[in-house]
C-alpha positions as a LaTeX table, in Angstrom:
\begin{tabular}{lrrr}
\hline
Residue & $x$ (\AA) & $y$ (\AA) & $z$ (\AA) \\
\hline
Met1 & 0.01 & 0.01 & 0.14 \\
Arg2 & 2.89 & 2.35 & 0.68 \\
Leu3 & 4.39 & 1.49 & $-2.68$ \\
Arg4 & 1.13 & 2.27 & $-4.22$ \\
Gly5 & 1.22 & 5.64 & $-2.42$ \\
Val6 & 4.74 & 6.32 & $-3.71$ \\
Ile7 & 3.91 & 5.64 & $-7.39$ \\
Ser8 & 0.87 & 7.92 & $-7.19$ \\
Gln9 & 3.00 & 10.66 & $-5.56$ \\
Arg10 & 5.66 & 10.36 & $-8.29$ \\
Arg11 & 2.68 & 10.90 & $-10.75$ \\
Gly12 & 1.44 & 13.99 & $-8.96$ \\
Gln13 & $-1.63$ & 12.28 & $-7.66$ \\
Asn14 & $-1.24$ & 13.77 & $-4.31$ \\
Asp15 & $-4.70$ & 12.98 & $-3.13$ \\
Glu16 & $-4.67$ & 9.37 & $-4.21$ \\
Ala17 & $-1.05$ & 9.13 & $-2.56$ \\
His18 & $-2.39$ & 10.47 & 0.74 \\
Asp19 & $-5.22$ & 7.84 & 0.83 \\
Trp20 & $-2.71$ & 5.11 & 0.26 \\
Tyr21 & $-0.51$ & 6.26 & 2.85 \\
Val22 & $-3.36$ & 6.33 & 5.31 \\
Arg23 & $-4.23$ & 2.73 & 4.42 \\
Ala24 & $-0.66$ & 1.77 & 4.97 \\
Ala25 & $-0.45$ & 3.58 & 8.26 \\
Glu26 & $-3.67$ & 1.88 & 9.33 \\
Gly27 & $-1.92$ & $-1.46$ & 8.43 \\
Gly28 & 0.99 & $-0.73$ & 10.79 \\
Asp29 & 3.58 & 0.33 & 8.25 \\
Ala30 & 6.23 & 2.31 & 10.28 \\
Val31 & 7.28 & 4.66 & 7.36 \\
Ala32 & 3.69 & 5.54 & 6.57 \\
Ile33 & 2.83 & 6.25 & 10.18 \\
Ala34 & 5.99 & 8.45 & 10.62 \\
Phe35 & 4.87 & 10.31 & 7.51 \\
Phe36 & 1.85 & 11.59 & 9.33 \\
Asn37 & 4.26 & 12.78 & 12.25 \\
Ala38 & 6.29 & 15.00 & 10.24 \\
Pro39 & 6.70 & 18.40 & 12.29 \\
Gly40 & 5.22 & 21.61 & 10.57 \\
Ile41 & 4.15 & 25.12 & 11.74 \\
Tyr42 & 0.59 & 25.86 & 12.96 \\
Pro43 & $-0.82$ & 28.96 & 11.42 \\
Pro44 & $-2.50$ & 31.38 & 13.68 \\
Gln45 & $-6.29$ & 31.38 & 13.94 \\
Asp46 & $-7.94$ & 33.94 & 11.72 \\
Gly47 & $-8.28$ & 37.20 & 13.57 \\
His48 & $-6.36$ & 35.91 & 16.56 \\
Glu49 & $-2.76$ & 36.65 & 15.44 \\
Ile50 & $-0.88$ & 37.45 & 18.69 \\
Gly51 & 1.11 & 40.49 & 18.19 \\
Ser52 & $-0.62$ & 41.33 & 14.88 \\
Glu53 & $-1.41$ & 45.00 & 16.15 \\
Thr54 & 2.25 & 45.65 & 16.16 \\
Trp55 & 3.38 & 43.89 & 13.20 \\
Asp56 & 2.01 & 43.61 & 9.66 \\
Pro57 & 3.72 & 40.67 & 7.65 \\
Asp58 & 2.49 & 42.17 & 4.38 \\
Val59 & 4.56 & 45.41 & 4.81 \\
Glu60 & 8.07 & 45.04 & 3.09 \\
Trp61 & 11.03 & 45.72 & 5.24 \\
Asp62 & 13.76 & 48.01 & 3.96 \\
Glu63 & 16.85 & 45.71 & 4.49 \\
Glu64 & 19.27 & 48.53 & 4.31 \\
Asp65 & 17.58 & 50.17 & 7.14 \\
Glu66 & 17.13 & 47.00 & 9.33 \\
Glu67 & 19.47 & 45.33 & 11.70 \\
Pro68 & 19.99 & 41.49 & 10.99 \\
Trp69 & 17.12 & 39.35 & 11.74 \\
Arg70 & 16.83 & 37.83 & 15.23 \\
Met71 & 14.03 & 36.52 & 17.12 \\
Thr72 & 12.02 & 38.95 & 19.29 \\
Pro73 & 12.32 & 38.41 & 23.16 \\
Arg74 & 8.77 & 37.25 & 23.43 \\
Thr75 & 9.26 & 34.64 & 20.70 \\
Ser76 & 12.61 & 33.51 & 22.33 \\
Arg77 & 10.83 & 33.07 & 25.53 \\
Ile78 & 7.98 & 31.03 & 24.06 \\
Leu79 & 10.46 & 28.72 & 21.97 \\
Ser80 & 12.60 & 28.37 & 25.27 \\
Cys81 & 9.48 & 27.36 & 27.22 \\
Asn82 & 8.47 & 24.78 & 24.57 \\
Leu83 & 12.05 & 23.41 & 24.28 \\
Ala84 & 12.06 & 22.85 & 28.06 \\
Ile85 & 8.48 & 21.21 & 28.00 \\
Leu86 & 9.60 & 18.94 & 25.43 \\
Ala87 & 12.69 & 17.89 & 26.95 \\
Asp88 & 10.95 & 17.22 & 30.18 \\
Met89 & 8.22 & 15.05 & 28.34 \\
Ala90 & 10.99 & 13.39 & 26.28 \\
His91 & 12.83 & 12.50 & 29.50 \\
Ala92 & 9.81 & 10.78 & 30.94 \\
Glu93 & 9.32 & 8.75 & 27.50 \\
Leu94 & 12.97 & 7.74 & 27.61 \\
Asp95 & 12.74 & 6.46 & 31.05 \\
Glu96 & 9.50 & 4.53 & 29.93 \\
Leu97 & 11.19 & 3.21 & 26.50 \\
Gly98 & 14.72 & 2.51 & 27.64 \\
Asp99 & 16.17 & 0.27 & 25.00 \\
Gln100 & 12.79 & $-0.91$ & 23.68 \\
Pro101 & 12.15 & $-0.22$ & 20.03 \\
Ile102 & 9.33 & 2.14 & 18.91 \\
Ser103 & 6.58 & 0.12 & 17.55 \\
Pro104 & 3.46 & 1.02 & 15.24 \\
Asn105 & 1.34 & 1.18 & 18.46 \\
Ser106 & 3.80 & 3.34 & 20.35 \\
Phe107 & 2.67 & 6.78 & 21.62 \\
Gly108 & 4.62 & 9.82 & 22.49 \\
Ile109 & 5.57 & 13.36 & 21.61 \\
Phe110 & 9.06 & 13.02 & 20.65 \\
Phe111 & 10.74 & 9.72 & 20.09 \\
Ala112 & 7.75 & 8.06 & 18.54 \\
Cys113 & 7.29 & 11.05 & 16.18 \\
Leu114 & 11.01 & 11.05 & 14.87 \\
Pro115 & 11.59 & 9.27 & 11.36 \\
Ala116 & 10.83 & 5.45 & 11.27 \\
Ser117 & 14.52 & 4.98 & 10.68 \\
Thr118 & 15.29 & 5.83 & 14.38 \\
Trp119 & 12.64 & 3.62 & 15.99 \\
Gly120 & 15.08 & 0.86 & 16.86 \\
Gln121 & 17.75 & 3.08 & 18.30 \\
Pro122 & 18.81 & 2.30 & 21.98 \\
Arg123 & 18.70 & 4.38 & 25.10 \\
Pro124 & 22.09 & 6.04 & 24.75 \\
Trp125 & 21.21 & 7.16 & 21.23 \\
Arg126 & 17.80 & 8.50 & 22.44 \\
Arg127 & 19.59 & 10.57 & 25.41 \\
Arg128 & 21.78 & 12.18 & 22.91 \\
Ala129 & 18.70 & 13.15 & 20.82 \\
Leu130 & 17.03 & 14.54 & 23.99 \\
Arg131 & 20.13 & 16.45 & 24.86 \\
Ala132 & 19.51 & 18.18 & 21.49 \\
Leu133 & 16.64 & 19.99 & 22.92 \\
Asp134 & 18.56 & 21.12 & 25.93 \\
Asp135 & 21.53 & 22.28 & 23.86 \\
Leu136 & 19.21 & 24.53 & 21.88 \\
Asn137 & 17.74 & 25.92 & 24.80 \\
Glu138 & 21.14 & 26.70 & 26.22 \\
Asp139 & 21.72 & 28.92 & 22.96 \\
Ile140 & 18.63 & 30.90 & 23.86 \\
Ala141 & 19.73 & 31.12 & 27.47 \\
Leu142 & 23.04 & 32.56 & 26.44 \\
Gly143 & 21.14 & 35.32 & 24.56 \\
His144 & 21.37 & 33.88 & 21.00 \\
Ser145 & 18.95 & 32.37 & 18.50 \\
Pro146 & 18.95 & 28.61 & 18.55 \\
Glu147 & 21.57 & 27.35 & 16.07 \\
Pro148 & 21.29 & 23.80 & 15.12 \\
Arg149 & 24.67 & 22.19 & 14.76 \\
Cys150 & 23.62 & 18.51 & 13.70 \\
Ala151 & 20.78 & 16.69 & 12.23 \\
Ala152 & 19.51 & 15.78 & 15.79 \\
Glu153 & 19.32 & 19.46 & 16.61 \\
Glu154 & 17.53 & 20.23 & 13.53 \\
Leu155 & 14.82 & 17.80 & 14.02 \\
Ala156 & 14.48 & 18.90 & 17.84 \\
Leu157 & 14.10 & 22.59 & 16.63 \\
His158 & 11.47 & 21.51 & 14.09 \\
Phe159 & 9.36 & 19.90 & 16.99 \\
Ala160 & 10.00 & 22.91 & 19.20 \\
Leu161 & 8.81 & 25.33 & 16.52 \\
Gln162 & 5.63 & 23.12 & 15.89 \\
Ser163 & 4.93 & 23.01 & 19.76 \\
Ala164 & 5.51 & 26.83 & 20.06 \\
Ser165 & 3.24 & 27.65 & 17.25 \\
Ala166 & 0.50 & 25.44 & 18.63 \\
Met167 & 0.87 & 27.34 & 21.91 \\
Thr168 & 0.58 & 30.74 & 20.34 \\
Arg169 & $-2.46$ & 29.62 & 18.40 \\
Asp170 & $-4.35$ & 27.75 & 21.08 \\
Glu171 & $-3.16$ & 28.76 & 24.53 \\
Pro172 & $-3.18$ & 32.57 & 24.55 \\
Asp173 & $-3.55$ & 32.61 & 28.53 \\
Leu174 & $-0.42$ & 30.52 & 29.00 \\
Val175 & 1.49 & 32.57 & 26.15 \\
Ala176 & 0.58 & 35.74 & 28.37 \\
Glu177 & 1.69 & 34.03 & 31.51 \\
Phe178 & 5.12 & 32.97 & 30.13 \\
Thr179 & 5.73 & 36.63 & 28.51 \\
Gln180 & 4.44 & 38.67 & 31.28 \\
Gly181 & 6.47 & 41.78 & 31.44 \\
Ile182 & 8.16 & 41.51 & 28.07 \\
Pro183 & 6.84 & 44.15 & 25.60 \\
Glu184 & 5.36 & 43.36 & 22.18 \\
Gln185 & 7.44 & 43.77 & 19.05 \\
Arg186 & 6.99 & 43.61 & 15.46 \\
Gly187 & 7.67 & 40.06 & 14.40 \\
Asp188 & 6.51 & 38.39 & 17.50 \\
Phe189 & 5.54 & 34.61 & 17.06 \\
Asn190 & 6.19 & 34.52 & 13.42 \\
Trp191 & 7.16 & 30.90 & 13.34 \\
Ser192 & 7.02 & 30.48 & 9.60 \\
Val193 & 9.95 & 33.06 & 9.53 \\
Cys194 & 11.72 & 31.35 & 12.17 \\
Ser195 & 11.48 & 28.15 & 10.29 \\
Asp196 & 12.87 & 29.85 & 7.18 \\
Leu197 & 15.73 & 31.53 & 8.91 \\
Leu198 & 17.05 & 29.26 & 11.76 \\
Phe199 & 17.98 & 26.34 & 9.48 \\
Gln200 & 20.51 & 26.10 & 6.78 \\
Asp201 & 17.97 & 23.73 & 4.89 \\
His202 & 15.13 & 21.37 & 5.78 \\
Asp203 & 16.82 & 18.22 & 4.27 \\
Ala204 & 16.17 & 16.44 & 7.70 \\
Leu205 & 12.52 & 16.51 & 6.78 \\
Leu206 & 12.90 & 14.45 & 3.78 \\
Leu207 & 13.37 & 11.49 & 6.09 \\
Tyr208 & 9.51 & 11.43 & 6.60 \\
Asn209 & 8.91 & 11.13 & 2.95 \\
Pro210 & 7.99 & 7.75 & 1.83 \\
Met211 & 9.26 & 8.63 & $-1.79$ \\
Met212 & 12.61 & 9.42 & $-0.27$ \\
Gln213 & 13.41 & 6.29 & 1.59 \\
Gly214 & 17.17 & 5.48 & 1.32 \\
Leu215 & 17.92 & 9.08 & 0.94 \\
Glu216 & 19.58 & 9.15 & 4.47 \\
His217 & 22.54 & 7.08 & 3.11 \\
Pro218 & 25.32 & 9.16 & 2.04 \\
Asp219 & 26.06 & 6.72 & $-1.03$ \\
Asn220 & 22.53 & 7.28 & $-2.27$ \\
Ser221 & 22.59 & 8.96 & $-5.61$ \\
Leu222 & 20.16 & 11.70 & $-4.88$ \\
Asn223 & 21.79 & 12.31 & $-1.59$ \\
Arg224 & 24.98 & 12.90 & $-3.48$ \\
Asp225 & 23.32 & 15.03 & $-6.04$ \\
Met226 & 21.86 & 17.15 & $-3.44$ \\
Asp227 & 24.82 & 17.23 & $-1.22$ \\
Ile228 & 22.85 & 16.24 & 1.81 \\
Gly229 & 25.33 & 14.07 & 3.94 \\
Asp230 & 24.71 & 11.32 & 6.27 \\
Leu231 & 21.45 & 11.35 & 7.78 \\
Arg232 & 21.53 & 7.78 & 9.08 \\
Pro233 & 20.73 & 7.62 & 12.81 \\
Glu234 & 24.23 & 7.04 & 13.49 \\
Gly235 & 25.19 & 10.28 & 11.71 \\
Trp236 & 22.70 & 12.49 & 13.53 \\
Phe237 & 25.23 & 13.77 & 15.94 \\
Lys238 & 27.95 & 14.78 & 13.61 \\
Glu239 & 28.27 & 18.39 & 13.72 \\
Phe240 & 28.10 & 20.54 & 10.59 \\
Gly241 & 31.32 & 21.56 & 9.35 \\
Asn242 & 30.36 & 25.33 & 8.96 \\
Val243 & 29.19 & 26.15 & 12.57 \\
Ser244 & 31.12 & 26.48 & 15.82 \\
Pro245 & 31.26 & 22.91 & 17.66 \\
Arg246 & 29.59 & 22.64 & 21.11 \\
Asp247 & 31.64 & 21.77 & 24.04 \\
Pro248 & 32.47 & 17.92 & 23.71 \\
Thr249 & 32.89 & 17.69 & 27.67 \\
Arg250 & 29.28 & 19.10 & 28.33 \\
Gly251 & 27.05 & 16.88 & 30.36 \\
Phe252 & 23.44 & 16.06 & 30.28 \\
Val253 & 20.59 & 18.20 & 31.74 \\
His254 & 18.38 & 15.21 & 31.59 \\
\hline
\end{tabular}
């Protein structure tokens, strides 16, 4: 059923492909299940855009008059809160899972939502994936925008942005509590812009696409053509060559 979906997707028949992937997921296919767990950004509810009174996304900025983009303080605060919440919940999942493989019936907000290629990884691997959330939050604590330095941190940030966009969409009272005393600014909670500018690329999200299975291997022809690199689970923690490395002697928060 997944193969039928892939064939339909290659033909541009996306609705039919979606239907086949649903059927494959209902049948227990791990790749199809993971396809529906790919992180994304929740758009704000119509008429309820937080911070919309101070920022009009349709107004073009004069790049010569603007400082380089960075997250606003309220955006940083909400993203930091969601990184911390995800880390706490992932830690609880880690204690429950241990070395047990993820199954099609597994439920969770982090490890079970990662690409299917990671579902069989042991506890030490999962703990390093969890540390990616804490490392990104440390960037914010130091006054910087979070900078993913490896594939694990890219996926962690994608999930944090998804969680943050859901919070600002659905929980305005909680957002107000977390940002109390921080003034509104133009650009508050524009998670789509964060997704565009906080990553070097979105190649890691291709791991969720059933049509792209095998792309994670550096010897894959499409991988080589796109210069993607090693996205196999064992390569998730290899830091990119164009970023400053993290302290290799740092410990674990969780």
